[in-house]
Amino acid sequence: MIKHLICAAALLGLAASCSTYEARPVDLRRDSDAWLSLSQQLCDKNRRLSTADLHRIGLLLNPELNRSRLNYAKSTRVSEMAGLWEDPSLSADLVRVLRENITNGGISPGLTLPVTGLPHIAKRIAEQYKEADYWNVKTDERDFLAKLDALRYRIIVTHEKLDIMNQRLSQLEDEQERIGHLHEIGEVEFADYQVINQRLFDTIKEKQELENEHLQQHRQLIALLGLHPNVGEVELSGGLPQGVPTAVAVPDGERLLRSPEIRALSANYAAGEEELRREIRRQYPELGLGGSYEREEHNDKIGVGLELSLPIWNRNREAIAAAEGERDIRACDLVSRWRGILQNASSLGEQQKLVRSHCVSELERLTRLRRNGERQEELYKLGETGLPALAEARHEIYQRRLSYLDCLAQLLDIQVQLYYLNPDFNA
């Protein structure tokens, strides 16, 4: 009776330690309400968002980053549970001799001894995948910040261009009215009047296209930050650099070796090597140790047994071949990505040098045009030049300002990529 109670208590204890299923339904309506509330709390409409604010919100809400973190949490949990021994086994048999009215029975516990070290290798494999997922999170965060900063600069450039266009439209409307009056009294030719009209219409069209681009950029920003679409328009603080920004240093090979994506791929390759080692170990037999207790014709019998597989034909050769091929693929991925990073760093360095020289030249031309425009304004006030000539000078300055902003936007995009390509950047 006591033995039965002990066995029942042991079984209850094992059942209590097992994992149980817990339902976790997804309520999309509740999630949407909570999402909107959190988005409104993070985006205070009474103030503009700084770069630090954008980073804080995006790192918190961006869905791709959160999915990457869940992958890391999963691999962390798996690494904690990996490397456990196989559970022992227990078998029982009962034999009834009908004519003799005799019942014989027995139990046989069994335990596999991992003499090949497979649980330890499984633990190392899980740790490598955990490390790879950790560096994947860092890579995704770096790429996200680079994309966010580049988009922020593009939006600020768009704002600046819209302000310039609004100023020019105000000038064009005034110029159209004055030149139209001069044309009516015969002091300006029709061709000059037609040029002003065409410039006005073209500028209006350019502004409409830029406003559409501005809307798309803001919607892209909201989606990238992971904000609810009904949060409204997000206003940004800060402006563009004064003058042409200094060159960003191009990271060398030693620094690029510490980049998170290289570390992730290196850990993934190390996991592939451990998996190959595991498959090689599996061609050797594990040692099974078992005991037995039998009750036969009122006699108690105790025995000990060993179980050993014989690797004569199979020897796990198929799995070993697959693991070797997978290791080669991962090595190719690591080398290819490393070469791609080196090529990208070199290309970005050359692009920065070229585009920066273009920005310097463009700014010099713009400065000269502005000085000429100031002289034209003074001559017009003195009556020594006509309004069509002044309008031509103003429009040339307007076009050069837009051209410089396009060049500056390209340079800033390149420098953002270079900044985050350096593994020592400060997030």
Coordinates of C-alpha atoms in Angstrom, one line a residue:
M1 CA 0.0 0.0 0.0
I2 CA 2.8 2.4 0.9
K3 CA 4.6 1.6 -2.4
H4 CA 1.4 2.5 -4.4
L5 CA 1.1 5.8 -2.5
I6 CA 4.7 6.7 -3.3
C7 CA 4.3 5.9 -7.0
A8 CA 1.0 7.9 -7.1
A9 CA 2.7 10.9 -5.4
A10 CA 5.7 10.7 -7.9
L11 CA 3.3 10.7 -10.9
L12 CA 1.4 13.6 -9.5
G13 CA 4.6 15.5 -9.0
L14 CA 5.7 14.8 -12.6
A15 CA 2.4 16.0 -13.9
A16 CA 2.5 19.2 -11.9
S17 CA 5.9 20.1 -13.3
C18 CA 4.8 19.8 -16.9
S19 CA 4.0 22.8 -19.0
T20 CA 0.3 23.6 -19.5
Y21 CA -1.5 25.4 -22.4
E22 CA -2.7 28.9 -21.7
A23 CA -5.0 30.5 -24.2
R24 CA -4.0 34.0 -25.3
P25 CA -6.6 35.4 -27.8
V26 CA -5.7 38.5 -29.9
D27 CA -8.3 41.3 -29.6
L28 CA -7.6 43.6 -32.5
R29 CA -10.1 46.2 -31.5
R30 CA -8.6 46.5 -28.0
D31 CA -5.1 46.6 -29.5
S32 CA -6.1 49.4 -32.0
D33 CA -7.5 51.5 -29.1
A34 CA -4.4 51.0 -27.0
W35 CA -2.2 51.7 -30.0
L36 CA -3.9 55.0 -30.7
S37 CA -3.8 56.0 -27.0
L38 CA -0.1 55.2 -26.8
S39 CA 0.7 57.0 -30.0
Q40 CA -1.1 60.2 -28.8
Q41 CA 0.8 60.1 -25.6
L42 CA 4.2 59.8 -27.3
C43 CA 3.4 62.5 -29.9
D44 CA 2.5 65.7 -28.0
K45 CA 0.9 68.0 -30.5
N46 CA 2.1 71.1 -28.5
R47 CA 5.7 70.5 -29.4
R48 CA 7.9 69.3 -32.3
L49 CA 9.7 66.0 -32.1
S50 CA 13.5 66.1 -31.9
T51 CA 15.9 63.4 -33.3
A52 CA 16.0 61.9 -29.8
D53 CA 12.2 61.8 -29.6
L54 CA 12.0 60.0 -33.0
H55 CA 14.6 57.5 -32.0
R56 CA 12.8 56.8 -28.7
I57 CA 9.4 56.4 -30.3
G58 CA 10.7 54.3 -33.2
L59 CA 12.8 51.9 -31.1
L60 CA 9.7 51.4 -28.9
L61 CA 7.0 50.9 -31.6
N62 CA 8.5 49.8 -34.9
P63 CA 6.9 46.4 -35.6
E64 CA 9.9 44.9 -37.4
L65 CA 12.2 45.7 -34.5
N66 CA 9.7 44.2 -32.0
R67 CA 9.4 41.0 -34.1
S68 CA 13.2 40.8 -34.1
R69 CA 13.3 41.2 -30.4
L70 CA 10.7 38.4 -30.0
N71 CA 13.0 36.1 -32.1
Y72 CA 15.8 36.9 -29.7
A73 CA 13.5 36.3 -26.7
K74 CA 12.6 32.9 -28.2
S75 CA 16.2 31.9 -28.8
T76 CA 17.1 33.0 -25.3
R77 CA 14.4 30.8 -23.8
V78 CA 15.5 27.9 -26.1
S79 CA 19.1 28.2 -24.9
E80 CA 18.0 28.1 -21.3
M81 CA 16.2 24.8 -21.9
A82 CA 18.7 23.2 -24.3
G83 CA 21.2 20.5 -23.4
L84 CA 18.9 18.5 -21.1
W85 CA 19.3 14.7 -20.9
E86 CA 16.7 12.4 -22.4
D87 CA 14.1 11.4 -19.9
P88 CA 14.4 7.9 -18.4
S89 CA 12.0 5.2 -19.6
L90 CA 10.0 2.6 -17.6
S91 CA 8.4 -0.5 -19.1
A92 CA 6.2 -3.1 -17.3
D93 CA 4.9 -6.4 -18.3
L94 CA 2.4 -8.8 -16.8
V95 CA 2.0 -12.5 -17.8
R96 CA -0.8 -14.8 -16.7
V97 CA -0.4 -18.5 -16.8
L98 CA -4.0 -19.6 -17.2
R99 CA -3.9 -23.4 -16.4
E100 CA -1.5 -23.0 -13.5
N101 CA -3.3 -19.8 -12.1
I102 CA 0.1 -18.1 -11.9
T103 CA 0.7 -14.4 -12.6
N104 CA 4.2 -13.2 -13.4
G105 CA 5.2 -9.6 -13.9
G106 CA 8.1 -7.2 -13.9
I107 CA 9.3 -3.6 -14.5
S108 CA 12.4 -2.4 -16.4
P109 CA 13.7 1.2 -15.9
G110 CA 16.0 2.6 -18.6
L111 CA 18.4 5.5 -18.9
T112 CA 20.4 6.8 -21.8
L113 CA 23.9 8.0 -20.8
P114 CA 25.1 10.7 -23.3
V115 CA 28.6 9.5 -23.6
T116 CA 29.0 11.3 -26.9
G117 CA 28.2 14.6 -25.3
L118 CA 25.2 15.4 -27.5
P119 CA 23.4 17.5 -24.8
H120 CA 26.4 19.7 -24.3
I121 CA 26.7 20.3 -28.1
A122 CA 23.0 21.1 -28.3
K123 CA 23.5 23.7 -25.5
R124 CA 26.4 25.3 -27.5
I125 CA 24.3 25.3 -30.7
A126 CA 21.4 27.1 -28.9
E127 CA 23.8 29.6 -27.4
Q128 CA 25.2 30.4 -30.9
Y129 CA 21.7 31.0 -32.3
K130 CA 21.0 33.2 -29.3
E131 CA 24.1 35.3 -30.0
A132 CA 23.2 35.5 -33.7
D133 CA 19.7 36.7 -32.9
Y134 CA 21.1 39.3 -30.4
W135 CA 23.3 40.8 -33.1
N136 CA 20.4 40.6 -35.6
V137 CA 18.5 42.8 -33.2
K138 CA 21.4 45.3 -33.2
T139 CA 21.6 45.2 -37.0
D140 CA 17.9 45.9 -37.3
E141 CA 18.1 48.7 -34.9
R142 CA 21.1 50.2 -36.7
D143 CA 19.4 50.0 -40.1
F144 CA 16.2 51.4 -38.6
L145 CA 18.0 54.4 -37.2
A146 CA 19.8 55.0 -40.5
K147 CA 16.5 54.9 -42.4
L148 CA 14.8 57.1 -39.9
D149 CA 17.5 59.8 -39.9
A150 CA 17.7 59.8 -43.7
L151 CA 13.9 60.2 -43.9
R152 CA 14.0 63.0 -41.3
Y153 CA 16.5 64.9 -43.4
R154 CA 14.4 64.4 -46.5
I155 CA 11.4 65.8 -44.8
I156 CA 13.3 68.9 -43.5
V157 CA 14.6 69.5 -47.0
T158 CA 11.1 69.3 -48.4
H159 CA 9.9 71.8 -45.8
E160 CA 12.7 74.1 -46.8
K161 CA 11.9 73.8 -50.5
L162 CA 8.2 74.4 -49.8
D163 CA 9.1 77.7 -47.9
I164 CA 11.3 78.7 -50.9
M165 CA 8.5 78.0 -53.3
N166 CA 6.0 79.9 -51.3
Q167 CA 8.3 82.9 -51.2
R168 CA 8.9 82.7 -55.0
L169 CA 5.2 82.3 -55.7
S170 CA 4.5 85.5 -53.8
Q171 CA 7.2 87.2 -55.9
L172 CA 5.9 85.8 -59.2
E173 CA 2.3 86.9 -58.5
D174 CA 3.6 90.4 -57.8
E175 CA 5.8 90.3 -60.9
Q176 CA 3.0 89.1 -63.0
E177 CA 0.7 91.9 -61.9
R178 CA 3.3 94.6 -62.5
I179 CA 4.6 93.2 -65.8
G180 CA 1.0 92.8 -66.9
H181 CA 0.3 96.5 -66.2
L182 CA 3.5 97.5 -68.0
H183 CA 2.5 95.4 -71.0
E184 CA -0.9 97.1 -71.2
I185 CA 0.8 100.5 -71.4
G186 CA 3.3 99.2 -74.0
E187 CA 6.4 99.4 -71.8
V188 CA 7.0 95.6 -71.8
E189 CA 6.8 93.2 -74.7
F190 CA 4.3 90.4 -74.8
A191 CA 7.1 87.7 -74.7
D192 CA 8.3 89.0 -71.3
Y193 CA 4.7 88.9 -70.0
Q194 CA 4.3 85.3 -71.4
V195 CA 7.6 84.2 -69.7
I196 CA 6.3 85.4 -66.3
N197 CA 3.0 83.6 -66.7
Q198 CA 4.8 80.4 -67.7
R199 CA 7.1 80.6 -64.7
L200 CA 4.1 81.1 -62.4
F201 CA 2.2 78.1 -63.7
D202 CA 5.4 75.9 -63.6
T203 CA 6.1 76.9 -60.0
I204 CA 2.5 76.2 -59.0
K205 CA 2.8 72.7 -60.5
E206 CA 6.1 72.1 -58.8
K207 CA 4.6 73.1 -55.5
Q208 CA 1.7 70.7 -56.0
E209 CA 4.0 67.8 -56.8
L210 CA 6.2 68.7 -53.8
E211 CA 3.2 68.9 -51.5
N212 CA 2.2 65.4 -52.6
E213 CA 5.7 64.2 -51.9
H214 CA 5.6 65.9 -48.5
L215 CA 2.4 64.0 -47.6
Q216 CA 3.9 60.7 -48.6
Q217 CA 7.0 61.4 -46.6
H218 CA 5.0 62.1 -43.5
R219 CA 2.9 59.0 -43.9
Q220 CA 6.0 57.0 -44.4
L221 CA 7.5 58.5 -41.2
I222 CA 4.4 57.6 -39.2
A223 CA 4.5 54.0 -40.5
L224 CA 8.2 53.7 -39.9
L225 CA 7.8 54.9 -36.3
G226 CA 5.1 52.4 -35.7
L227 CA 2.5 55.1 -34.8
H228 CA -1.3 54.8 -35.3
P229 CA -2.3 56.3 -38.6
N230 CA -4.9 58.5 -36.9
V231 CA -2.3 60.2 -34.7
G232 CA -2.1 63.1 -37.0
E233 CA 0.8 64.9 -38.6
V234 CA 4.1 64.7 -36.8
E235 CA 6.0 68.0 -36.7
L236 CA 9.8 67.9 -36.6
S237 CA 12.3 70.2 -34.8
G238 CA 15.7 71.1 -36.0
G239 CA 17.0 72.2 -39.4
L240 CA 19.6 71.7 -42.0
P241 CA 23.3 72.2 -41.4
Q242 CA 24.7 75.7 -42.0
G243 CA 26.9 75.4 -45.0
V244 CA 28.3 72.2 -46.4
P245 CA 28.8 69.6 -43.6
T246 CA 32.2 68.2 -42.9
A247 CA 33.1 64.8 -44.3
V248 CA 32.2 61.7 -42.2
A249 CA 35.0 59.3 -41.6
V250 CA 34.9 56.1 -43.6
P251 CA 35.3 53.1 -41.2
D252 CA 38.2 50.8 -42.0
G253 CA 38.2 47.0 -42.2
E254 CA 39.1 46.5 -38.5
R255 CA 36.1 48.5 -37.4
L256 CA 33.8 46.9 -39.9
L257 CA 34.7 43.5 -38.5
R258 CA 32.9 44.5 -35.3
S259 CA 29.7 45.4 -37.2
P260 CA 26.6 43.7 -35.8
E261 CA 25.7 41.9 -39.1
I262 CA 29.1 40.3 -39.3
R263 CA 28.9 39.2 -35.7
A264 CA 25.4 37.7 -36.4
L265 CA 26.6 35.8 -39.4
S266 CA 29.7 34.6 -37.6
A267 CA 27.6 33.3 -34.7
N268 CA 25.3 31.6 -37.3
Y269 CA 28.3 30.0 -39.0
A270 CA 29.6 28.8 -35.6
A271 CA 26.2 27.2 -35.0
G272 CA 26.5 25.4 -38.3
E273 CA 29.9 24.0 -37.2
E274 CA 28.5 22.8 -34.0
E275 CA 25.6 21.2 -35.9
L276 CA 28.1 19.3 -38.1
R277 CA 30.0 18.2 -34.9
R278 CA 26.7 17.0 -33.5
E279 CA 25.9 14.9 -36.6
I280 CA 29.4 13.4 -36.6
R281 CA 28.9 12.4 -32.9
R282 CA 25.6 10.8 -33.7
Q283 CA 27.3 8.1 -35.8
Y284 CA 28.7 6.7 -32.6
P285 CA 26.4 4.8 -30.3
E286 CA 24.9 6.1 -27.1
L287 CA 25.0 3.9 -24.1
G288 CA 21.7 2.7 -22.7
L289 CA 21.7 1.5 -19.1
G290 CA 18.7 -0.4 -17.8
G291 CA 17.6 -2.5 -14.8
S292 CA 14.9 -5.0 -14.4
Y293 CA 12.8 -6.5 -11.6
E294 CA 10.7 -9.6 -12.2
R295 CA 8.4 -11.7 -10.1
E296 CA 8.1 -15.2 -11.4
E297 CA 6.4 -18.1 -9.6
H298 CA 6.9 -16.3 -6.3
N299 CA 10.5 -15.7 -6.9
D300 CA 12.1 -12.2 -7.2
K301 CA 14.6 -11.6 -10.0
I302 CA 16.8 -8.5 -10.5
G303 CA 18.8 -7.8 -13.6
V304 CA 21.0 -5.2 -15.3
G305 CA 21.2 -4.5 -19.1
L306 CA 23.2 -2.5 -21.5
E307 CA 22.0 -1.3 -24.9
L308 CA 24.4 -0.3 -27.7
S309 CA 23.7 0.4 -31.3
L310 CA 26.1 -0.9 -34.0
P311 CA 27.1 1.7 -36.6
I312 CA 27.6 -0.7 -39.4
W313 CA 25.6 0.6 -42.4
N314 CA 24.0 4.0 -41.7
R315 CA 26.5 5.8 -39.6
N316 CA 24.4 9.0 -40.0
R317 CA 26.0 9.8 -43.3
E318 CA 23.0 11.6 -44.8
A319 CA 22.7 14.0 -41.9
I320 CA 26.5 14.6 -41.9
A321 CA 26.5 15.4 -45.6
A322 CA 23.6 17.9 -45.1
A323 CA 25.4 19.5 -42.2
E324 CA 28.6 19.9 -44.2
G325 CA 26.7 21.5 -47.1
E326 CA 24.9 23.9 -44.7
R327 CA 28.2 24.9 -43.1
D328 CA 29.6 25.7 -46.5
I329 CA 26.6 27.8 -47.4
R330 CA 26.8 29.8 -44.2
A331 CA 30.5 30.3 -44.8
C332 CA 29.7 31.6 -48.3
D333 CA 27.1 34.0 -46.8
L334 CA 29.5 35.3 -44.2
V335 CA 32.3 36.0 -46.8
S336 CA 29.9 37.4 -49.3
R337 CA 28.4 39.8 -46.8
W338 CA 31.8 40.9 -45.6
R339 CA 32.9 41.7 -49.1
G340 CA 29.7 43.5 -49.7
I341 CA 30.2 45.7 -46.6
L342 CA 33.8 46.5 -47.6
Q343 CA 32.6 47.5 -51.1
N344 CA 29.7 49.5 -49.7
A345 CA 32.0 51.4 -47.4
S346 CA 34.4 52.2 -50.2
S347 CA 31.6 53.3 -52.5
L348 CA 30.0 55.5 -49.9
G349 CA 33.3 57.2 -49.2
E350 CA 33.8 58.0 -52.9
Q351 CA 30.3 59.2 -53.3
Q352 CA 30.6 61.4 -50.3
K353 CA 33.8 63.0 -51.7
L354 CA 32.2 63.6 -55.1
V355 CA 28.8 64.8 -53.9
R356 CA 30.4 67.1 -51.3
S357 CA 32.5 68.7 -53.9
H358 CA 29.3 69.3 -55.9
C359 CA 27.6 70.9 -52.9
V360 CA 30.6 73.2 -52.4
S361 CA 30.5 74.3 -56.0
E362 CA 26.7 74.7 -55.9
L363 CA 26.9 76.8 -52.8
E364 CA 29.6 79.0 -54.3
R365 CA 27.5 79.6 -57.4
L366 CA 24.5 80.4 -55.2
T367 CA 26.5 82.9 -53.2
R368 CA 27.6 84.7 -56.4
L369 CA 24.1 84.7 -57.7
R370 CA 22.7 86.2 -54.5
R371 CA 25.3 89.0 -54.6
N372 CA 24.3 89.7 -58.2
G373 CA 20.7 89.6 -57.2
E374 CA 21.3 92.2 -54.5
R375 CA 22.9 94.5 -57.1
Q376 CA 19.9 93.9 -59.4
E377 CA 17.5 94.9 -56.7
E378 CA 19.5 98.1 -56.0
L379 CA 19.6 99.0 -59.7
Y380 CA 15.9 98.3 -60.0
K381 CA 15.2 100.7 -57.2
L382 CA 17.3 103.3 -58.9
G383 CA 15.5 102.8 -62.1
E384 CA 18.6 101.6 -64.0
T385 CA 17.2 98.1 -64.9
G386 CA 13.8 96.8 -65.8
L387 CA 11.5 94.4 -64.0
P388 CA 11.9 91.5 -66.5
A389 CA 15.7 91.5 -65.9
L390 CA 15.1 91.6 -62.1
A391 CA 12.6 88.7 -62.4
E392 CA 15.1 86.7 -64.4
A393 CA 17.8 87.2 -61.7
R394 CA 15.3 86.2 -58.9
H395 CA 14.2 83.1 -60.8
E396 CA 17.8 82.0 -61.3
I397 CA 18.5 82.3 -57.6
Y398 CA 15.3 80.4 -56.8
Q399 CA 16.4 77.5 -59.1
R400 CA 19.9 77.4 -57.7
R401 CA 18.5 77.3 -54.1
L402 CA 16.5 74.3 -55.0
S403 CA 19.4 72.7 -56.8
Y404 CA 21.6 73.2 -53.7
L405 CA 19.0 71.6 -51.5
D406 CA 18.8 68.5 -53.7
C407 CA 22.6 68.2 -53.6
L408 CA 22.7 68.7 -49.9
A409 CA 19.9 66.0 -49.4
Q410 CA 22.0 63.5 -51.4
L411 CA 25.1 64.3 -49.3
L412 CA 23.2 64.0 -46.0
D413 CA 21.8 60.6 -47.0
I414 CA 25.3 59.3 -47.8
Q415 CA 26.7 60.6 -44.5
V416 CA 23.9 59.0 -42.5
Q417 CA 24.8 55.7 -44.1
L418 CA 28.4 56.2 -43.3
Y419 CA 27.7 57.2 -39.7
Y420 CA 25.7 54.1 -38.9
L421 CA 28.1 51.9 -40.9
N422 CA 30.6 52.6 -38.1
P423 CA 30.0 50.1 -35.3
D424 CA 31.1 52.7 -32.8
F425 CA 28.3 55.1 -33.4
N426 CA 26.4 56.5 -30.4
A427 CA 22.7 55.7 -30.7

